[in-house]
XYZ file of C-alpha atoms in Angstrom:
465
model
C 22.111 -55.267 -73.123
C 20.547 -52.151 -74.706
C 17.576 -52.306 -72.307
C 19.974 -52.203 -69.345
C 21.858 -49.292 -70.892
C 18.595 -47.466 -71.560
C 17.330 -48.052 -68.012
C 20.581 -46.724 -66.503
C 21.386 -43.753 -68.720
C 18.217 -42.667 -70.575
C 15.320 -41.117 -68.714
C 11.594 -41.089 -69.433
C 9.583 -38.152 -70.720
C 8.971 -36.828 -67.227
C 12.753 -36.760 -66.644
C 13.488 -34.756 -69.765
C 10.550 -32.465 -69.152
C 11.895 -31.579 -65.671
C 15.512 -31.249 -66.826
C 14.717 -29.206 -69.919
C 12.331 -26.875 -68.081
C 15.205 -26.073 -65.727
C 18.225 -26.124 -67.991
C 16.889 -24.356 -71.097
C 16.404 -20.974 -69.353
C 19.872 -21.396 -67.809
C 21.363 -22.167 -71.204
C 19.548 -19.236 -72.792
C 20.812 -16.932 -70.033
C 24.393 -18.081 -70.557
C 23.999 -17.926 -74.334
C 22.682 -14.394 -74.120
C 25.532 -13.360 -71.800
C 28.120 -14.884 -74.152
C 26.355 -13.388 -77.138
C 26.810 -9.959 -75.621
C 30.535 -10.729 -75.233
C 30.619 -11.946 -78.859
C 29.017 -8.735 -80.206
C 31.356 -6.689 -78.030
C 34.302 -8.710 -79.285
C 33.377 -8.432 -82.957
C 32.841 -4.687 -82.721
C 36.180 -4.163 -81.006
C 37.778 -6.598 -83.443
C 36.606 -4.409 -86.323
C 38.982 -1.741 -84.999
C 42.066 -3.875 -85.653
C 44.365 -6.468 -84.075
C 45.855 -4.170 -81.378
C 42.552 -3.033 -79.772
C 41.267 -6.638 -79.971
C 44.445 -7.988 -78.327
C 44.360 -5.397 -75.547
C 40.733 -6.117 -74.733
C 41.312 -9.894 -75.008
C 44.167 -9.745 -72.471
C 42.090 -7.789 -69.962
C 39.187 -10.159 -70.431
C 41.538 -12.936 -69.219
C 41.721 -11.113 -65.891
C 37.978 -10.500 -65.783
C 37.498 -14.206 -66.523
C 39.596 -15.051 -63.428
C 37.434 -12.714 -61.327
C 34.154 -14.101 -62.733
C 35.144 -17.707 -62.113
C 36.454 -16.855 -58.631
C 33.051 -15.346 -57.805
C 31.446 -18.514 -59.141
C 33.688 -20.530 -56.812
C 32.848 -18.273 -53.887
C 29.100 -18.831 -54.179
C 29.573 -22.512 -54.932
C 30.241 -23.511 -51.308
C 27.120 -21.911 -49.856
C 25.204 -23.120 -52.937
C 25.864 -26.759 -52.020
C 24.159 -26.151 -48.687
C 21.503 -23.891 -50.242
C 20.430 -26.605 -52.718
C 20.182 -29.211 -49.975
C 18.363 -26.791 -47.615
C 15.854 -26.158 -50.385
C 15.364 -29.900 -50.885
C 14.810 -30.174 -47.131
C 12.379 -27.241 -47.101
C 14.560 -25.216 -44.721
C 14.192 -21.537 -45.830
C 15.997 -20.212 -42.777
C 19.024 -22.265 -43.765
C 18.830 -20.809 -47.251
C 18.781 -17.299 -45.766
C 22.038 -17.933 -43.958
C 23.736 -19.183 -47.119
C 22.451 -16.083 -48.945
C 24.066 -13.807 -46.390
C 27.300 -15.691 -46.681
C 27.324 -15.246 -50.464
C 26.844 -11.485 -50.199
C 29.667 -11.123 -47.700
C 32.201 -13.199 -49.627
C 31.327 -11.518 -52.950
C 31.860 -8.083 -51.388
C 35.293 -9.152 -50.136
C 36.267 -10.463 -53.614
C 35.163 -7.232 -55.295
C 37.427 -5.188 -53.002
C 40.404 -7.528 -53.430
C 40.091 -7.716 -57.240
C 39.718 -3.951 -57.654
C 42.868 -3.429 -55.606
C 44.832 -5.961 -57.700
C 43.712 -4.485 -61.017
C 44.496 -0.930 -59.824
C 48.004 -1.782 -58.572
C 49.136 -4.491 -60.983
C 47.072 -3.832 -64.130
C 49.907 -2.665 -66.399
C 52.458 -5.359 -65.388
C 49.827 -8.062 -65.834
C 48.978 -6.911 -69.347
C 52.664 -6.826 -70.283
C 52.994 -10.536 -69.391
C 50.707 -11.366 -72.335
C 52.499 -9.227 -74.904
C 55.059 -11.204 -76.887
C 58.607 -9.872 -76.541
C 58.960 -10.326 -80.285
C 56.159 -7.862 -80.962
C 56.928 -4.578 -82.667
C 57.593 -1.953 -79.892
C 54.927 0.364 -81.276
C 52.412 -2.504 -81.460
C 53.215 -3.510 -77.891
C 52.656 0.058 -76.640
C 49.302 0.234 -78.423
C 48.119 -3.098 -76.974
C 49.115 -1.930 -73.482
C 47.369 1.426 -73.958
C 44.151 -0.115 -75.245
C 44.233 -2.729 -72.455
C 44.605 -0.152 -69.681
C 41.873 2.045 -71.107
C 39.513 -0.937 -71.077
C 40.589 -2.219 -67.626
C 40.150 1.104 -65.795
C 36.444 1.131 -66.713
C 35.794 -2.620 -66.511
C 36.720 -2.558 -62.821
C 33.293 -1.049 -62.176
C 31.600 -4.109 -63.738
C 32.874 -6.227 -60.847
C 30.204 -4.921 -58.498
C 27.002 -5.770 -60.451
C 28.439 -9.079 -61.647
C 29.327 -10.376 -58.158
C 26.136 -9.158 -56.444
C 24.096 -10.467 -59.375
C 25.722 -13.888 -58.982
C 24.908 -13.996 -55.253
C 21.221 -13.453 -56.049
C 21.041 -15.541 -59.224
C 22.606 -18.587 -57.593
C 19.985 -18.770 -54.828
C 17.100 -17.916 -57.148
C 18.058 -20.894 -59.336
C 18.188 -23.177 -56.299
C 14.514 -22.474 -55.776
C 13.850 -23.780 -59.300
C 13.379 -20.311 -60.815
C 15.701 -20.188 -63.797
C 13.669 -17.841 -65.998
C 14.373 -14.660 -64.023
C 18.172 -14.784 -64.393
C 17.522 -15.484 -68.083
C 15.252 -12.437 -68.284
C 17.988 -10.342 -66.676
C 20.533 -11.546 -69.246
C 18.153 -10.889 -72.162
C 17.412 -7.412 -70.863
C 21.148 -6.706 -70.850
C 21.576 -7.821 -74.486
C 19.673 -4.958 -76.066
C 21.309 -2.429 -73.775
C 24.808 -3.761 -74.499
C 24.421 -4.026 -78.290
C 22.855 -0.546 -78.552
C 25.515 1.074 -76.371
C 28.321 -0.864 -78.050
C 27.262 0.405 -81.447
C 26.843 3.962 -80.200
C 29.847 4.287 -77.886
C 32.448 2.363 -79.901
C 31.752 3.990 -83.300
C 30.107 7.254 -82.273
C 26.646 6.422 -83.610
C 23.116 7.419 -82.434
C 24.392 10.762 -81.181
C 26.928 9.168 -78.826
C 30.664 9.963 -78.688
C 33.106 7.586 -80.421
C 35.088 6.164 -77.487
C 36.476 2.918 -78.993
C 37.486 0.340 -76.368
C 36.419 2.762 -73.591
C 32.941 2.739 -75.090
C 32.863 -1.057 -75.132
C 33.766 -1.117 -71.435
C 31.121 1.462 -70.508
C 28.481 -0.479 -72.410
C 29.453 -3.672 -70.563
C 29.287 -2.003 -67.127
C 25.828 -0.612 -67.804
C 24.567 -3.930 -69.224
C 25.880 -5.896 -66.228
C 24.094 -3.421 -63.916
C 20.808 -3.904 -65.767
C 21.175 -7.696 -65.639
C 21.809 -7.686 -61.884
C 18.968 -5.249 -61.114
C 16.382 -7.460 -62.847
C 17.182 -10.392 -60.528
C 17.615 -8.304 -57.371
C 14.332 -6.417 -57.829
C 12.403 -9.602 -58.651
C 13.745 -11.429 -55.587
C 12.701 -8.604 -53.258
C 9.298 -8.098 -54.807
C 8.333 -11.786 -54.688
C 8.953 -12.806 -51.059
C 6.355 -15.561 -51.268
C 8.487 -17.256 -53.925
C 11.764 -16.377 -52.175
C 11.087 -17.017 -48.510
C 14.801 -16.740 -47.664
C 14.668 -13.021 -48.575
C 12.298 -12.169 -45.712
C 14.436 -10.681 -42.936
C 17.641 -11.457 -44.869
C 19.047 -7.969 -44.096
C 17.840 -7.829 -40.453
C 21.401 -8.330 -39.280
C 23.933 -10.638 -40.850
C 24.030 -13.408 -38.290
C 25.012 -16.851 -39.577
C 25.120 -19.797 -37.172
C 28.718 -20.520 -36.203
C 28.488 -24.201 -37.075
C 27.025 -23.523 -40.511
C 29.658 -20.865 -41.147
C 32.389 -23.318 -40.214
C 30.877 -26.030 -42.460
C 30.501 -23.650 -45.443
C 34.093 -22.504 -45.008
C 35.352 -26.060 -44.605
C 33.593 -27.382 -47.682
C 33.537 -24.137 -49.673
C 37.206 -23.090 -49.312
C 38.490 -25.865 -51.595
C 35.911 -24.836 -54.230
C 36.813 -21.173 -53.884
C 40.542 -21.834 -54.168
C 39.962 -24.357 -56.933
C 37.948 -21.959 -59.100
C 40.498 -19.190 -58.588
C 43.481 -21.418 -59.346
C 41.719 -23.136 -62.297
C 40.815 -19.826 -63.930
C 44.306 -18.482 -63.145
C 45.694 -21.648 -64.666
C 43.719 -21.086 -67.867
C 45.200 -17.604 -68.029
C 48.702 -19.042 -67.515
C 48.114 -21.437 -70.418
C 46.955 -18.512 -72.541
C 50.122 -16.618 -71.527
C 52.227 -19.638 -72.605
C 50.610 -19.501 -76.049
C 51.041 -15.719 -76.228
C 54.852 -15.894 -76.131
C 54.762 -17.257 -79.690
C 53.304 -14.052 -81.209
C 50.605 -11.399 -80.998
C 48.782 -13.286 -83.770
C 48.288 -16.208 -81.417
C 46.710 -13.891 -78.814
C 44.279 -12.544 -81.421
C 43.460 -15.978 -82.856
C 42.814 -17.477 -79.459
C 40.563 -14.546 -78.598
C 38.463 -15.228 -81.699
C 38.270 -19.003 -81.113
C 37.520 -18.630 -77.388
C 34.709 -16.174 -78.078
C 32.942 -18.688 -80.331
C 33.713 -21.666 -78.098
C 32.339 -19.870 -75.004
C 29.081 -19.291 -76.816
C 28.631 -22.988 -77.679
C 29.946 -24.155 -74.275
C 26.859 -22.672 -72.630
C 25.037 -25.967 -73.156
C 27.321 -28.334 -71.284
C 28.284 -25.747 -68.632
C 24.661 -25.206 -67.641
C 24.022 -28.966 -67.674
C 26.620 -29.129 -64.910
C 24.851 -26.419 -62.945
C 21.614 -28.360 -63.421
C 23.262 -31.474 -61.974
C 24.335 -29.523 -58.879
C 20.783 -28.307 -58.230
C 18.756 -31.466 -59.017
C 21.155 -34.009 -57.515
C 21.858 -31.753 -54.546
C 18.119 -31.484 -53.796
C 17.765 -35.283 -53.897
C 20.714 -35.669 -51.511
C 19.273 -33.049 -49.176
C 15.944 -34.889 -49.125
C 17.933 -38.043 -48.220
C 16.914 -39.829 -51.434
C 20.369 -41.243 -52.053
C 19.516 -44.020 -54.500
C 17.397 -41.669 -56.546
C 20.292 -39.181 -56.596
C 22.624 -41.846 -58.036
C 20.096 -42.872 -60.695
C 19.367 -39.254 -61.616
C 23.068 -38.461 -61.898
C 23.685 -41.340 -64.322
C 21.055 -39.997 -66.676
C 22.239 -36.426 -66.381
C 25.837 -37.415 -67.088
C 24.848 -39.159 -70.291
C 22.596 -36.315 -71.311
C 25.361 -33.758 -70.722
C 27.837 -35.652 -72.974
C 25.210 -36.206 -75.694
C 24.280 -32.494 -75.659
C 27.949 -31.470 -75.860
C 28.490 -33.797 -78.832
C 25.495 -32.337 -80.724
C 26.745 -28.810 -80.032
C 30.205 -29.748 -81.302
C 28.781 -31.036 -84.566
C 26.888 -27.785 -85.023
C 29.979 -25.731 -84.228
C 32.477 -27.237 -86.683
C 30.967 -25.976 -89.987
C 31.177 -22.417 -88.602
C 34.934 -22.616 -87.903
C 35.885 -21.153 -91.251
C 33.162 -18.522 -91.319
C 33.245 -16.933 -87.866
C 36.810 -15.496 -87.997
C 35.889 -13.613 -91.186
C 33.797 -11.265 -89.015
C 37.017 -9.791 -87.648
C 39.141 -7.075 -89.240
C 42.461 -8.832 -88.837
C 45.165 -10.605 -90.849
C 44.422 -13.721 -92.918
C 46.946 -15.728 -90.872
C 45.068 -14.859 -87.663
C 41.764 -15.970 -89.199
C 43.283 -19.247 -90.373
C 44.765 -20.034 -86.931
C 41.472 -19.126 -85.214
C 39.537 -21.492 -87.497
C 41.953 -24.335 -86.630
C 41.604 -23.648 -82.884
C 37.804 -23.675 -83.161
C 37.893 -27.137 -84.784
C 40.226 -28.512 -82.088
C 37.974 -27.116 -79.334
C 34.862 -28.534 -81.007
C 36.440 -31.991 -81.069
C 37.245 -31.679 -77.365
C 33.773 -30.460 -76.340
C 32.240 -33.905 -75.483
C 35.164 -34.501 -73.136
C 34.630 -31.087 -71.521
C 30.954 -31.905 -71.182
C 31.745 -35.115 -69.306
C 34.436 -33.676 -66.983
C 32.237 -30.678 -66.189
C 29.356 -33.015 -65.257
C 31.710 -35.068 -63.096
C 32.882 -31.949 -61.320
C 29.332 -30.892 -60.415
C 28.421 -34.419 -59.380
C 31.264 -34.532 -56.869
C 30.368 -31.030 -55.712
C 26.697 -31.810 -55.132
C 27.551 -34.209 -52.319
C 29.982 -31.796 -50.660
C 33.173 -33.608 -51.722
C 34.947 -30.356 -52.331
C 38.365 -31.652 -51.407
C 38.144 -34.184 -54.205
C 36.861 -31.602 -56.694
C 39.877 -29.463 -55.760
C 42.253 -32.262 -56.699
C 40.207 -33.061 -59.804
C 40.315 -29.543 -61.263
C 43.369 -27.890 -59.729
C 45.544 -30.996 -59.842
C 44.931 -31.614 -63.550
C 45.383 -27.967 -64.540
C 48.518 -27.180 -62.581
C 50.262 -30.590 -62.563
C 49.663 -31.572 -66.182
C 48.132 -28.902 -68.423
C 50.275 -25.911 -67.444
C 53.624 -27.756 -67.437
C 52.717 -29.282 -70.806
C 51.815 -25.877 -72.296
C 54.926 -24.231 -70.789
C 57.375 -26.864 -72.013
C 55.922 -27.048 -75.500
C 55.626 -23.239 -75.879
C 58.907 -22.134 -74.333
C 61.299 -25.033 -74.949
C 60.316 -26.507 -78.300
C 60.052 -25.187 -81.835
C 56.813 -27.086 -82.510
C 54.231 -25.230 -84.544
C 51.641 -23.503 -82.310
C 48.928 -25.605 -83.982
C 50.499 -28.806 -82.643
C 51.115 -27.267 -79.239
C 47.489 -26.116 -78.983
C 46.104 -29.521 -80.053
C 48.286 -31.518 -77.633
C 47.451 -29.295 -74.652
C 43.736 -29.217 -75.459
C 43.388 -32.982 -76.015
C 45.169 -33.660 -72.689
C 41.593 -33.405 -71.312
C 41.295 -37.142 -71.988
C 43.353 -37.755 -68.814
C 40.764 -35.820 -66.793
C 37.978 -37.895 -68.365
C 39.436 -41.126 -66.893
C 40.017 -39.539 -63.486
C 36.423 -38.219 -63.423
C 34.979 -41.572 -64.402
C 36.585 -43.420 -61.508
C 35.802 -40.688 -58.982
C 32.076 -40.615 -59.816
C 31.837 -44.392 -60.087
C 33.203 -44.765 -56.527
C 29.965 -43.180 -55.136
C 32.058 -41.302 -52.550
C 30.029 -38.157 -53.376
C 26.639 -39.583 -52.257
C 26.143 -37.656 -48.994
C 23.465 -35.645 -47.186
C 25.368 -32.764 -45.562
C 22.501 -30.744 -44.046
C 20.616 -33.402 -42.084
C 22.195 -32.483 -38.785
C 22.481 -28.683 -39.239
């Protein structure tokens, strides 16, 4: 019995050597990126609840943009990973062009939305029961932060277009190097521009935004410059800007398979913001507490999130090489590894629940609620690890319609109605509401299990292109 389990779900040393060599730089990159956000968050949090709440609300919008960009590059990335497995560098070049074009379109659309609707959007997250003066301050801090953060959209989106294809070629250290370069820049500028240190002006939340924009630019430049100065390692880059032609059939296929992913990522991230808005109607304290807990959870989530990205690359390459049985076997082991890694991370996270909120200059009630939310999210992390791995498994074989139902359907048909009903129409304590909504992930676990088990995702989608 155990030998069968081990054969199916546990790999040999060569397996873990390959996986870890790929995923560790990806995890480190994500950890570094989230660490920058954590430092930024703590420094802003030291200014008080109102600045922290204003920045937290705006970061919900930036989160929607970031995830939408991720969804936009996901469609061409499916083809890019399989083209790489096939050894077709010309095909990769076309997917690279597509990424740049779609990312540019998203930048323009997002900037327009933030410029026109920034203030009304922020107001949606401010509890009507808040003190009028407090509400005005939160809105003011939020708008100050948003007006500058709009400029971060450009380096982030272009950086993602480059980083995604660089990773497909098995080079995960360069995006990590870009992220690590940004850390020092961001921390130094945060300290100087928020508090007026090192001869810099004290700009508060504006300083935090300026530091983030500069750090994102540095991170993107590292990857962009490396890609263009190493054409032998990045053969798709040769002639990539000699026109922007993309074969009509490939364009149609990317749009057909990528559109559900793009819409899914946008609606999922929007859905997470809607859930946050449901919580926020209870009080400003809930907004602040959730900001603290999410900052810590995002840091620890780097492990299972990047395991999912690793699945998309490794399994996608096997499918592109037409090694379908090997892809199934590899996915079994990666799924188990992803859940095990998430469980280990959750165990490490729980003892810090009571300590981390103390870094913030806020009320004791906010710290207590944040600690509770961190514990609930830690307990849920193995489930998130599994559903995230299922999502990338389905995506690797081009089953984007199914992934759309998997992510969007769960979020909008179950999670949001549950959060809305419990937050708006019951007097249940926010702790109970938060726990019930968060643990609803168990439903998605069962759905993911049956979808992956069906083997409907095992497809080679580039053989005839």
